[in-house]
Amino acid sequence: MYIIFLLLIPFLSILNILFLKRNSSNIFNISLSWSLILLLYYIVFFVLNYRIFNFQFSIDFNWLLINSIFVNWNNFILSVDGISIFFIGLSILLIPICILISLRSIKYFKKEFNILLFISVILLIGVFSILDVLWFYILFESILIPVFIMIGIWGYREEKIKAAFYFFFYTLIGSLLMLISIFKLYSLIGTTNYENLLIIKIPYDIQFWLFIGFFIGLAVKIPMVPFHIWLPQAHVEAPIAGSILLAGILLKLGGYGLIRFCYPIFPSASQFYYPLIIIISIIAIVYGALTTCRQIDIKRLIAYSSVSHMGLVTVGIFSHSIEGLTGSILMMIAHGLSSSGLFIITSIIYFRFHSRIIKYFRGLTITMPILSIITFILILANISFPLTLNFIAELFLIISAFKFSLFIILLILLGVFINLIYSLWVYNRIFFGSNSIHLKFSRDIVNFEFQSLLPLIIFIIILGIYPNILINPITFSSYINISI
């Protein structure tokens, strides 16, 4: 019943919000209460079941579903293991943060906004626990809908409609190849059940083509170069909750799909293509870092830095080593925490000064000392400073890269060094120096803004000091045992 309640709590919250009056002042308070109940339930669930290694708590919904001509819908089975449990936790943690930081920025359609957040968490719990390839694709694409609506309705600027369609169609069309591969897989094997596919050997010549379809569909979501074009535009136009969902969770769907499906189902194709993927990932690391340096918008800068960080993730995944796979999962979780915090800080600055152009900012430490301290902690996490989870993740990934060559290591370190340079430069440019003539005096962060940032900082530091909370379940999970 654990997974049932994980889905039931957000469903009940949606029903509760639906019966509230449209102009009710308690919409955000009630939504926040429900999201905290969900988070508390997850924490209890995790503490009681810390040693989740193989797939457990499976729920079969075949009594709700009907077979179709094309697919056996009886494969709708939910289960969690030592990998999916953490991505579900990250999704649940970010929902109350999205609600809290949106208290002032969302001024209309408040009911619909909160309902979309809970629909998103239901879909995310499903996509991270489903044990069927076709249902993974359906849920994987369904998450586009609430984010598309968020960008199109609650976006900041006039180009929000363009950015919403750009995000939706770019990622949807990229995933069509994945859908074609799933249909071909079903025609060959007769099932799309994940556990059945793990024990069936697919012919070598077909593996190579099916792998390409899966990889492109997932690479668009990460996004990998050259499929990253949609990301900066979507981030710039999205409301703060949309940016948190994009950076904190949606980018991780691609990495999770590569870990869960590409190597265990297509091992020969994965071994064949990994040199090319490693090269593309290295290009993404260096290109993303260099492109970040030339950005003048704070939000766009953080968005481009995500391209570089996710390049490290794909290097770790296709190193096919225990260090690389563990490091890639840790990096996705760490990036989800730190980048979400940086986007929140960007929204706080924009709410006060109505600008994100870097050249207009200087000397914010004078008027906003608490924000400057919090930003510095998140910048340290972004550059993988010791005692942060990002440092542990990056250490694992660099160790895994040693199996290739010294040249690859040097390129990765070059991207890491550029990340260090632009992160510290931006922080120094915005917060230090004399007060800018373009800025009027502004008060420091208020309670709800501080409360939305505090959980992210706590998790980044605690998991950086004691990363075995994550590492032990990950390394003993069913997937790692199969892959290694």
Tab-separated table of C-alpha atoms in Angstrom:
chain	number	residue	atom	x	y	z
A	1	MET	CA	0.000	0.000	0.000
A	2	TYR	CA	3.025	2.333	0.165
A	3	ILE	CA	2.867	3.325	-3.507
A	4	ILE	CA	-0.929	3.540	-3.394
A	5	PHE	CA	-0.731	6.221	-0.704
A	6	LEU	CA	2.010	8.079	-2.589
A	7	LEU	CA	-0.514	8.449	-5.423
A	8	LEU	CA	-3.610	8.838	-3.233
A	9	ILE	CA	-2.379	11.855	-1.235
A	10	PRO	CA	-1.857	14.163	-4.268
A	11	PHE	CA	-5.122	12.882	-5.770
A	12	LEU	CA	-7.012	13.843	-2.600
A	13	SER	CA	-5.289	17.216	-2.617
A	14	ILE	CA	-6.564	17.854	-6.148
A	15	LEU	CA	-10.117	17.018	-5.056
A	16	ASN	CA	-9.787	19.332	-2.072
A	17	ILE	CA	-8.525	22.230	-4.204
A	18	LEU	CA	-11.310	21.713	-6.753
A	19	PHE	CA	-13.954	22.363	-4.092
A	20	LEU	CA	-12.351	25.614	-2.933
A	21	LYS	CA	-13.678	28.962	-4.089
A	22	ARG	CA	-11.711	30.494	-6.942
A	23	ASN	CA	-10.724	33.592	-4.972
A	24	SER	CA	-10.117	31.782	-1.709
A	25	SER	CA	-7.117	33.083	0.222
A	26	ASN	CA	-6.371	29.583	1.541
A	27	ILE	CA	-5.573	27.921	-1.772
A	28	PHE	CA	-1.810	28.059	-1.355
A	29	ASN	CA	-1.980	27.227	2.370
A	30	ILE	CA	-4.095	24.132	1.748
A	31	SER	CA	-1.895	23.061	-1.176
A	32	LEU	CA	1.221	23.524	0.934
A	33	SER	CA	-0.313	21.467	3.744
A	34	TRP	CA	-1.122	18.590	1.392
A	35	SER	CA	2.371	18.704	-0.146
A	36	LEU	CA	3.964	18.591	3.319
A	37	ILE	CA	1.773	15.621	4.262
A	38	LEU	CA	3.018	13.862	1.115
A	39	LEU	CA	6.620	14.730	1.963
A	40	LEU	CA	6.224	13.530	5.561
A	41	TYR	CA	4.690	10.261	4.371
A	42	TYR	CA	7.579	9.746	1.947
A	43	ILE	CA	10.158	10.375	4.700
A	44	VAL	CA	8.470	7.792	6.953
A	45	PHE	CA	8.270	5.388	4.020
A	46	PHE	CA	11.971	5.882	3.249
A	47	VAL	CA	13.115	5.510	6.871
A	48	LEU	CA	11.149	2.301	7.354
A	49	ASN	CA	12.349	0.844	4.042
A	50	TYR	CA	15.863	2.255	3.745
A	51	ARG	CA	17.375	-0.943	2.369
A	52	ILE	CA	15.373	-1.029	-0.837
A	53	PHE	CA	17.620	-2.885	-3.270
A	54	ASN	CA	15.497	-4.862	-5.714
A	55	PHE	CA	12.053	-3.954	-7.035
A	56	GLN	CA	9.660	-3.920	-4.085
A	57	PHE	CA	6.116	-2.871	-3.147
A	58	SER	CA	4.824	-3.789	-6.604
A	59	ILE	CA	1.244	-2.775	-7.407
A	60	ASP	CA	-0.556	-4.342	-10.384
A	61	PHE	CA	-3.408	-2.261	-11.807
A	62	ASN	CA	-4.608	-4.812	-14.361
A	63	TRP	CA	-8.059	-4.892	-12.758
A	64	LEU	CA	-8.519	-1.297	-13.963
A	65	LEU	CA	-7.284	-1.772	-17.501
A	66	ILE	CA	-8.457	-3.405	-20.712
A	67	ASN	CA	-6.368	-5.083	-23.374
A	68	SER	CA	-6.119	-3.202	-26.649
A	69	ILE	CA	-5.341	-4.358	-30.144
A	70	PHE	CA	-1.784	-3.048	-30.006
A	71	VAL	CA	-0.552	-3.412	-26.438
A	72	ASN	CA	-1.218	-5.560	-23.387
A	73	TRP	CA	-2.281	-2.890	-20.911
A	74	ASN	CA	-2.099	-5.404	-18.067
A	75	ASN	CA	1.581	-4.466	-17.777
A	76	PHE	CA	0.748	-1.367	-15.721
A	77	ILE	CA	2.820	-2.348	-12.675
A	78	LEU	CA	4.376	0.115	-10.249
A	79	SER	CA	7.415	-0.748	-8.152
A	80	VAL	CA	10.406	0.992	-6.564
A	81	ASP	CA	14.054	0.072	-6.113
A	82	GLY	CA	17.220	1.735	-4.806
A	83	ILE	CA	17.350	4.136	-7.767
A	84	SER	CA	13.758	5.191	-8.365
A	85	ILE	CA	13.102	5.836	-4.667
A	86	PHE	CA	15.439	8.855	-4.702
A	87	PHE	CA	14.023	10.403	-7.859
A	88	ILE	CA	10.529	10.045	-6.395
A	89	GLY	CA	11.805	11.736	-3.242
A	90	LEU	CA	13.324	14.596	-5.226
A	91	SER	CA	10.010	15.120	-7.028
A	92	ILE	CA	8.040	15.155	-3.777
A	93	LEU	CA	10.538	17.516	-2.078
A	94	LEU	CA	10.354	20.130	-4.850
A	95	ILE	CA	6.540	20.384	-4.912
A	96	PRO	CA	6.133	22.231	-1.553
A	97	ILE	CA	9.093	24.416	-2.538
A	98	CYS	CA	7.325	25.304	-5.810
A	99	ILE	CA	4.142	26.176	-3.918
A	100	LEU	CA	5.964	28.226	-1.291
A	101	ILE	CA	8.059	30.319	-3.686
A	102	SER	CA	5.016	30.981	-5.916
A	103	LEU	CA	2.967	32.676	-3.180
A	104	ARG	CA	3.472	36.173	-4.614
A	105	SER	CA	4.319	35.511	-8.245
A	106	ILE	CA	1.090	33.637	-9.107
A	107	LYS	CA	-1.707	36.213	-9.083
A	108	TYR	CA	-4.405	34.529	-11.197
A	109	PHE	CA	-5.716	30.989	-11.818
A	110	LYS	CA	-4.298	29.931	-8.462
A	111	LYS	CA	-6.482	26.822	-8.232
A	112	GLU	CA	-5.404	25.586	-11.639
A	113	PHE	CA	-1.746	26.272	-10.888
A	114	ASN	CA	-1.739	24.169	-7.724
A	115	ILE	CA	-3.720	21.396	-9.389
A	116	LEU	CA	-1.112	21.241	-12.162
A	117	LEU	CA	1.641	20.848	-9.566
A	118	PHE	CA	-0.092	17.858	-7.980
A	119	ILE	CA	-0.846	16.335	-11.381
A	120	SER	CA	2.865	16.682	-12.141
A	121	VAL	CA	3.887	14.836	-8.983
A	122	ILE	CA	1.420	12.002	-9.728
A	123	LEU	CA	2.891	11.608	-13.211
A	124	LEU	CA	6.451	11.761	-11.866
A	125	ILE	CA	5.803	9.099	-9.237
A	126	GLY	CA	4.356	6.964	-12.016
A	127	VAL	CA	7.211	7.480	-14.478
A	128	PHE	CA	9.857	6.659	-11.856
A	129	SER	CA	8.103	3.507	-10.657
A	130	ILE	CA	6.505	2.013	-13.777
A	131	LEU	CA	7.775	-1.389	-14.942
A	132	ASP	CA	6.644	-1.187	-18.545
A	133	VAL	CA	8.420	0.514	-21.428
A	134	LEU	CA	5.297	1.736	-23.224
A	135	TRP	CA	3.713	3.097	-20.045
A	136	PHE	CA	7.009	4.802	-19.267
A	137	TYR	CA	6.786	6.561	-22.631
A	138	ILE	CA	3.142	7.585	-22.044
A	139	LEU	CA	3.875	9.045	-18.613
A	140	PHE	CA	7.181	10.446	-19.887
A	141	GLU	CA	5.341	12.482	-22.516
A	142	SER	CA	2.335	13.314	-20.330
A	143	ILE	CA	4.549	15.407	-18.059
A	144	LEU	CA	4.996	17.826	-20.982
A	145	ILE	CA	1.366	18.919	-20.650
A	146	PRO	CA	1.396	20.560	-17.183
A	147	VAL	CA	4.774	22.220	-17.847
A	148	PHE	CA	3.551	23.451	-21.243
A	149	ILE	CA	0.502	25.030	-19.574
A	150	MET	CA	2.633	26.601	-16.831
A	151	ILE	CA	4.961	28.262	-19.329
A	152	GLY	CA	2.127	29.381	-21.619
A	153	ILE	CA	-0.128	30.870	-18.910
A	154	TRP	CA	2.118	31.960	-16.041
A	155	GLY	CA	5.281	32.769	-17.985
A	156	TYR	CA	7.020	36.094	-17.397
A	157	ARG	CA	7.298	37.737	-20.814
A	158	GLU	CA	5.494	38.131	-24.132
A	159	GLU	CA	7.421	35.262	-25.746
A	160	LYS	CA	6.030	32.722	-23.290
A	161	ILE	CA	3.607	31.214	-25.844
A	162	LYS	CA	6.408	30.742	-28.353
A	163	ALA	CA	8.648	29.195	-25.684
A	164	ALA	CA	5.862	26.835	-24.556
A	165	PHE	CA	5.241	25.500	-28.070
A	166	TYR	CA	8.983	25.370	-28.712
A	167	PHE	CA	9.472	23.226	-25.601
A	168	PHE	CA	6.449	21.001	-26.282
A	169	PHE	CA	6.963	20.180	-29.947
A	170	TYR	CA	10.751	19.922	-29.807
A	171	THR	CA	10.678	17.321	-27.034
A	172	LEU	CA	7.565	15.554	-28.369
A	173	ILE	CA	8.917	15.136	-31.905
A	174	GLY	CA	12.269	13.984	-30.554
A	175	SER	CA	10.490	11.236	-28.603
A	176	LEU	CA	8.624	9.831	-31.619
A	177	LEU	CA	11.667	7.742	-32.540
A	178	MET	CA	11.505	6.217	-29.086
A	179	LEU	CA	7.845	5.318	-29.640
A	180	ILE	CA	8.692	3.659	-32.964
A	181	SER	CA	11.411	1.627	-31.230
A	182	ILE	CA	8.939	0.525	-28.545
A	183	PHE	CA	6.459	-0.692	-31.163
A	184	LYS	CA	9.221	-2.582	-32.969
A	185	LEU	CA	10.342	-4.071	-29.669
A	186	TYR	CA	6.811	-5.267	-28.973
A	187	SER	CA	6.456	-6.770	-32.450
A	188	LEU	CA	9.668	-8.763	-31.888
A	189	ILE	CA	9.267	-9.842	-28.276
A	190	GLY	CA	5.511	-9.723	-27.710
A	191	THR	CA	5.777	-7.756	-24.470
A	192	THR	CA	6.830	-4.360	-23.174
A	193	ASN	CA	7.220	-5.496	-19.573
A	194	TYR	CA	10.577	-4.286	-18.236
A	195	GLU	CA	11.447	-7.379	-16.195
A	196	ASN	CA	10.684	-9.655	-19.146
A	197	LEU	CA	12.842	-7.564	-21.486
A	198	LEU	CA	15.805	-7.895	-19.115
A	199	ILE	CA	15.992	-11.656	-19.593
A	200	ILE	CA	15.301	-11.738	-23.360
A	201	LYS	CA	18.234	-11.439	-25.734
A	202	ILE	CA	17.440	-9.117	-28.636
A	203	PRO	CA	19.274	-9.803	-31.958
A	204	TYR	CA	22.433	-7.717	-32.368
A	205	ASP	CA	21.529	-6.063	-35.680
A	206	ILE	CA	18.139	-4.921	-34.350
A	207	GLN	CA	19.590	-3.688	-31.054
A	208	PHE	CA	21.618	-1.018	-32.843
A	209	TRP	CA	18.553	0.574	-34.465
A	210	LEU	CA	16.299	0.320	-31.429
A	211	PHE	CA	19.011	1.857	-29.254
A	212	ILE	CA	19.199	4.913	-31.550
A	213	GLY	CA	15.461	5.530	-31.180
A	214	PHE	CA	15.584	5.262	-27.400
A	215	PHE	CA	18.743	7.338	-27.121
A	216	ILE	CA	17.523	10.264	-29.254
A	217	GLY	CA	14.183	10.409	-27.422
A	218	LEU	CA	15.932	10.495	-24.055
A	219	ALA	CA	18.804	12.762	-25.188
A	220	VAL	CA	16.323	15.495	-26.144
A	221	LYS	CA	14.998	15.445	-22.589
A	222	ILE	CA	18.420	15.623	-20.883
A	223	PRO	CA	19.188	17.652	-23.125
A	224	MET	CA	22.391	16.669	-24.925
A	225	VAL	CA	24.108	18.737	-27.591
A	226	PRO	CA	22.764	19.367	-30.262
A	227	PHE	CA	19.271	18.702	-28.808
A	228	HIS	CA	19.547	21.409	-26.148
A	229	ILE	CA	18.128	24.391	-28.065
A	230	TRP	CA	14.726	24.314	-26.342
A	231	LEU	CA	16.121	24.492	-22.799
A	232	PRO	CA	17.305	28.132	-22.399
A	233	GLN	CA	14.186	29.579	-24.023
A	234	ALA	CA	11.879	27.466	-21.853
A	235	HIS	CA	13.736	28.424	-18.674
A	236	VAL	CA	13.792	32.146	-19.431
A	237	GLU	CA	10.045	32.334	-20.086
A	238	ALA	CA	8.860	29.835	-17.444
A	239	PRO	CA	7.541	30.885	-14.023
A	240	ILE	CA	9.733	29.956	-11.100
A	241	ALA	CA	7.799	26.737	-10.397
A	242	GLY	CA	8.210	25.725	-14.055
A	243	SER	CA	11.953	26.360	-13.894
A	244	ILE	CA	12.239	24.287	-10.715
A	245	LEU	CA	10.352	21.402	-12.325
A	246	LEU	CA	12.424	21.645	-15.500
A	247	ALA	CA	15.846	21.839	-13.849
A	248	GLY	CA	15.067	19.778	-10.772
A	249	ILE	CA	13.169	16.851	-12.265
A	250	LEU	CA	12.360	16.891	-15.997
A	251	LEU	CA	15.993	16.988	-17.136
A	252	LYS	CA	16.562	13.898	-14.993
A	253	LEU	CA	13.929	11.886	-16.865
A	254	GLY	CA	16.318	11.488	-19.801
A	255	GLY	CA	19.204	10.348	-17.595
A	256	TYR	CA	16.926	8.007	-15.652
A	257	GLY	CA	15.650	6.485	-18.906
A	258	LEU	CA	19.199	5.913	-20.168
A	259	ILE	CA	20.123	4.194	-16.907
A	260	ARG	CA	16.959	2.148	-16.661
A	261	PHE	CA	16.473	1.047	-20.264
A	262	CYS	CA	19.338	1.641	-22.693
A	263	TYR	CA	22.117	-0.470	-21.214
A	264	PRO	CA	20.196	-3.389	-19.647
A	265	ILE	CA	17.888	-3.892	-22.650
A	266	PHE	CA	20.415	-3.077	-25.419
A	267	PRO	CA	23.829	-4.045	-23.948
A	268	SER	CA	25.581	-4.724	-27.254
A	269	ALA	CA	24.398	-1.487	-28.870
A	270	SER	CA	25.337	0.433	-25.730
A	271	GLN	CA	28.872	-0.939	-25.886
A	272	PHE	CA	29.063	-0.182	-29.613
A	273	TYR	CA	27.911	3.439	-29.430
A	274	TYR	CA	29.497	4.509	-26.154
A	275	PRO	CA	32.657	6.082	-27.704
A	276	LEU	CA	30.475	8.370	-29.848
A	277	ILE	CA	28.254	9.242	-26.870
A	278	ILE	CA	31.286	10.009	-24.718
A	279	ILE	CA	32.594	12.395	-27.419
A	280	ILE	CA	29.207	14.157	-27.653
A	281	SER	CA	29.112	14.410	-23.863
A	282	ILE	CA	32.586	15.965	-23.740
A	283	ILE	CA	31.516	18.492	-26.381
A	284	ALA	CA	28.452	19.284	-24.252
A	285	ILE	CA	30.601	19.818	-21.143
A	286	VAL	CA	33.037	22.220	-22.803
A	287	TYR	CA	30.510	23.882	-25.143
A	288	GLY	CA	27.982	24.326	-22.342
A	289	ALA	CA	30.607	25.887	-20.079
A	290	LEU	CA	31.905	28.250	-22.787
A	291	THR	CA	28.409	29.262	-23.883
A	292	THR	CA	27.472	29.959	-20.274
A	293	CYS	CA	30.322	32.478	-20.020
A	294	ARG	CA	28.816	34.728	-22.696
A	295	GLN	CA	25.293	34.942	-21.241
A	296	ILE	CA	24.021	38.298	-19.977
A	297	ASP	CA	20.765	36.992	-18.425
A	298	ILE	CA	21.130	35.283	-15.027
A	299	LYS	CA	18.400	32.723	-15.727
A	300	ARG	CA	19.749	31.848	-19.165
A	301	LEU	CA	23.218	31.479	-17.640
A	302	ILE	CA	21.965	28.910	-15.117
A	303	ALA	CA	20.076	27.097	-17.897
A	304	TYR	CA	23.187	26.745	-20.072
A	305	SER	CA	25.212	25.545	-17.089
A	306	SER	CA	22.746	22.634	-16.856
A	307	VAL	CA	23.858	21.485	-20.323
A	308	SER	CA	27.425	21.187	-19.051
A	309	HIS	CA	26.433	19.365	-15.864
A	310	MET	CA	24.218	16.875	-17.691
A	311	GLY	CA	27.132	16.161	-20.039
A	312	LEU	CA	28.971	14.841	-16.986
A	313	VAL	CA	25.967	12.634	-16.250
A	314	THR	CA	26.026	10.950	-19.674
A	315	VAL	CA	29.794	10.398	-19.384
A	316	GLY	CA	29.165	8.539	-16.143
A	317	ILE	CA	26.269	6.496	-17.518
A	318	PHE	CA	28.187	5.239	-20.556
A	319	SER	CA	31.405	4.578	-18.695
A	320	HIS	CA	29.638	1.314	-17.720
A	321	SER	CA	31.374	1.275	-14.354
A	322	ILE	CA	29.985	1.200	-10.850
A	323	GLU	CA	31.575	4.584	-10.132
A	324	GLY	CA	30.131	6.167	-13.246
A	325	LEU	CA	26.590	4.901	-12.738
A	326	THR	CA	26.579	5.861	-9.069
A	327	GLY	CA	28.115	9.268	-9.840
A	328	SER	CA	25.590	10.008	-12.572
A	329	ILE	CA	22.654	9.334	-10.233
A	330	LEU	CA	24.253	11.413	-7.477
A	331	MET	CA	24.930	14.257	-9.930
A	332	MET	CA	21.316	14.301	-11.124
A	333	ILE	CA	20.053	14.528	-7.551
A	334	ALA	CA	22.674	17.138	-6.572
A	335	HIS	CA	21.988	19.221	-9.670
A	336	GLY	CA	18.255	19.051	-9.000
A	337	LEU	CA	18.832	20.560	-5.560
A	338	SER	CA	21.459	23.200	-6.383
A	339	SER	CA	20.006	24.420	-9.697
A	340	SER	CA	16.535	24.694	-8.163
A	341	GLY	CA	18.011	26.886	-5.436
A	342	LEU	CA	19.775	29.105	-7.970
A	343	PHE	CA	16.566	29.556	-9.965
A	344	ILE	CA	14.730	30.522	-6.778
A	345	ILE	CA	17.390	33.157	-6.077
A	346	THR	CA	17.015	34.453	-9.629
A	347	SER	CA	13.268	34.819	-9.108
A	348	ILE	CA	13.817	36.661	-5.809
A	349	ILE	CA	16.115	39.141	-7.549
A	350	TYR	CA	13.706	39.553	-10.482
A	351	PHE	CA	10.735	40.112	-8.149
A	352	ARG	CA	12.544	43.030	-6.519
A	353	PHE	CA	14.309	44.668	-9.454
A	354	HIS	CA	12.318	43.426	-12.494
A	355	SER	CA	15.495	42.605	-14.378
A	356	ARG	CA	17.842	39.653	-14.792
A	357	ILE	CA	20.539	41.412	-16.855
A	358	ILE	CA	23.849	40.882	-15.054
A	359	LYS	CA	25.402	44.248	-15.936
A	360	TYR	CA	22.770	46.135	-13.937
A	361	PHE	CA	23.646	44.391	-10.662
A	362	ARG	CA	26.411	45.190	-8.205
A	363	GLY	CA	26.800	45.383	-4.453
A	364	LEU	CA	23.680	43.443	-3.391
A	365	THR	CA	25.532	42.291	-0.262
A	366	ILE	CA	24.984	45.793	1.156
A	367	THR	CA	21.190	45.523	1.122
A	368	MET	CA	20.666	41.720	0.980
A	369	PRO	CA	23.306	40.035	3.201
A	370	ILE	CA	21.256	36.897	3.975
A	371	LEU	CA	20.575	36.290	0.294
A	372	SER	CA	24.276	36.768	-0.490
A	373	ILE	CA	25.244	34.081	2.068
A	374	ILE	CA	22.672	31.596	0.757
A	375	THR	CA	23.694	32.277	-2.830
A	376	PHE	CA	27.347	31.708	-1.942
A	377	ILE	CA	26.518	28.288	-0.450
A	378	LEU	CA	24.620	27.302	-3.605
A	379	ILE	CA	27.436	28.611	-5.815
A	380	LEU	CA	29.879	26.437	-3.838
A	381	ALA	CA	27.603	23.481	-4.490
A	382	ASN	CA	27.399	24.369	-8.189
A	383	ILE	CA	31.214	24.322	-8.478
A	384	SER	CA	31.324	20.994	-6.545
A	385	PHE	CA	33.029	22.293	-3.447
A	386	PRO	CA	33.872	19.681	-0.749
A	387	LEU	CA	31.168	18.956	1.851
A	388	THR	CA	28.471	19.216	-0.810
A	389	LEU	CA	26.721	16.376	-2.625
A	390	ASN	CA	27.889	17.828	-5.960
A	391	PHE	CA	31.507	17.215	-4.919
A	392	ILE	CA	30.851	13.530	-4.168
A	393	ALA	CA	29.037	13.100	-7.481
A	394	GLU	CA	31.741	14.842	-9.517
A	395	LEU	CA	34.462	12.823	-7.774
A	396	PHE	CA	32.755	9.563	-8.770
A	397	LEU	CA	32.339	10.772	-12.360
A	398	ILE	CA	35.972	11.841	-12.726
A	399	ILE	CA	37.135	8.495	-11.330
A	400	SER	CA	34.944	6.681	-13.862
A	401	ALA	CA	36.436	8.779	-16.694
A	402	PHE	CA	39.941	7.478	-15.957
A	403	LYS	CA	39.085	4.276	-17.835
A	404	PHE	CA	39.234	6.231	-21.105
A	405	SER	CA	42.240	8.450	-21.638
A	406	LEU	CA	44.164	11.365	-20.180
A	407	PHE	CA	42.856	13.591	-22.979
A	408	ILE	CA	39.244	12.910	-21.948
A	409	ILE	CA	40.089	13.700	-18.328
A	410	LEU	CA	41.724	16.982	-19.345
A	411	LEU	CA	38.660	18.052	-21.339
A	412	ILE	CA	36.332	17.217	-18.439
A	413	LEU	CA	38.544	19.158	-16.048
A	414	LEU	CA	38.582	22.054	-18.509
A	415	GLY	CA	34.785	22.201	-18.385
A	416	VAL	CA	34.866	21.960	-14.588
A	417	PHE	CA	37.441	24.788	-14.422
A	418	ILE	CA	35.360	27.046	-16.687
A	419	ASN	CA	32.336	26.295	-14.487
A	420	LEU	CA	34.359	27.473	-11.495
A	421	ILE	CA	35.373	30.691	-13.279
A	422	TYR	CA	31.940	31.841	-14.470
A	423	SER	CA	30.195	30.846	-11.209
A	424	LEU	CA	32.531	32.879	-9.012
A	425	TRP	CA	32.627	35.746	-11.530
A	426	VAL	CA	28.836	36.048	-11.625
A	427	TYR	CA	28.607	35.920	-7.831
A	428	ASN	CA	31.318	38.550	-7.471
A	429	ARG	CA	29.714	40.768	-10.151
A	430	ILE	CA	26.235	40.708	-8.579
A	431	PHE	CA	26.922	40.788	-4.858
A	432	PHE	CA	30.241	42.602	-4.312
A	433	GLY	CA	31.482	46.105	-5.106
A	434	SER	CA	29.764	49.439	-4.638
A	435	ASN	CA	26.005	49.646	-4.904
A	436	SER	CA	24.793	49.887	-8.510
A	437	ILE	CA	23.236	53.159	-9.624
A	438	HIS	CA	20.556	51.187	-11.472
A	439	LEU	CA	19.175	49.597	-8.291
A	440	LYS	CA	17.090	51.139	-5.574
A	441	PHE	CA	17.323	50.006	-1.978
A	442	SER	CA	15.571	46.667	-1.441
A	443	ARG	CA	14.852	44.592	1.611
A	444	ASP	CA	16.448	41.196	2.192
A	445	ILE	CA	14.632	37.913	1.658
A	446	VAL	CA	11.447	37.328	3.651
A	447	ASN	CA	10.349	34.252	5.589
A	448	PHE	CA	8.695	32.225	2.829
A	449	GLU	CA	11.653	32.795	0.485
A	450	PHE	CA	14.110	31.698	3.152
A	451	GLN	CA	11.990	28.644	3.979
A	452	SER	CA	11.910	27.582	0.325
A	453	LEU	CA	15.733	27.697	0.104
A	454	LEU	CA	16.560	26.169	3.495
A	455	PRO	CA	15.564	22.517	2.710
A	456	LEU	CA	17.697	22.537	-0.450
A	457	ILE	CA	20.777	23.741	1.441
A	458	ILE	CA	20.209	21.243	4.268
A	459	PHE	CA	19.979	18.287	1.883
A	460	ILE	CA	22.993	19.419	-0.164
A	461	ILE	CA	25.190	19.610	2.949
A	462	ILE	CA	23.880	16.553	4.823
A	463	LEU	CA	24.151	14.320	1.757
A	464	GLY	CA	27.586	15.792	1.027
A	465	ILE	CA	28.811	14.899	4.519
A	466	TYR	CA	27.134	11.484	4.619
A	467	PRO	CA	26.527	10.366	1.014
A	468	ASN	CA	26.105	6.704	1.979
A	469	ILE	CA	22.438	7.479	2.539
A	470	LEU	CA	22.240	7.478	-1.273
A	471	ILE	CA	25.208	5.343	-2.276
A	472	ASN	CA	24.321	2.132	-0.422
A	473	PRO	CA	20.826	1.631	-1.916
A	474	ILE	CA	22.064	2.710	-5.367
A	475	THR	CA	25.044	0.338	-5.535
A	476	PHE	CA	22.993	-2.638	-4.331
A	477	SER	CA	19.986	-1.964	-6.547
A	478	SER	CA	18.777	-4.515	-9.072
A	479	TYR	CA	19.842	-2.431	-12.066
A	480	ILE	CA	23.448	-1.940	-10.936
A	481	ASN	CA	23.800	-5.689	-10.350
A	482	ILE	CA	22.454	-6.431	-13.826
A	483	SER	CA	24.590	-3.805	-15.571
A	484	ILE	CA	27.916	-4.474	-13.889
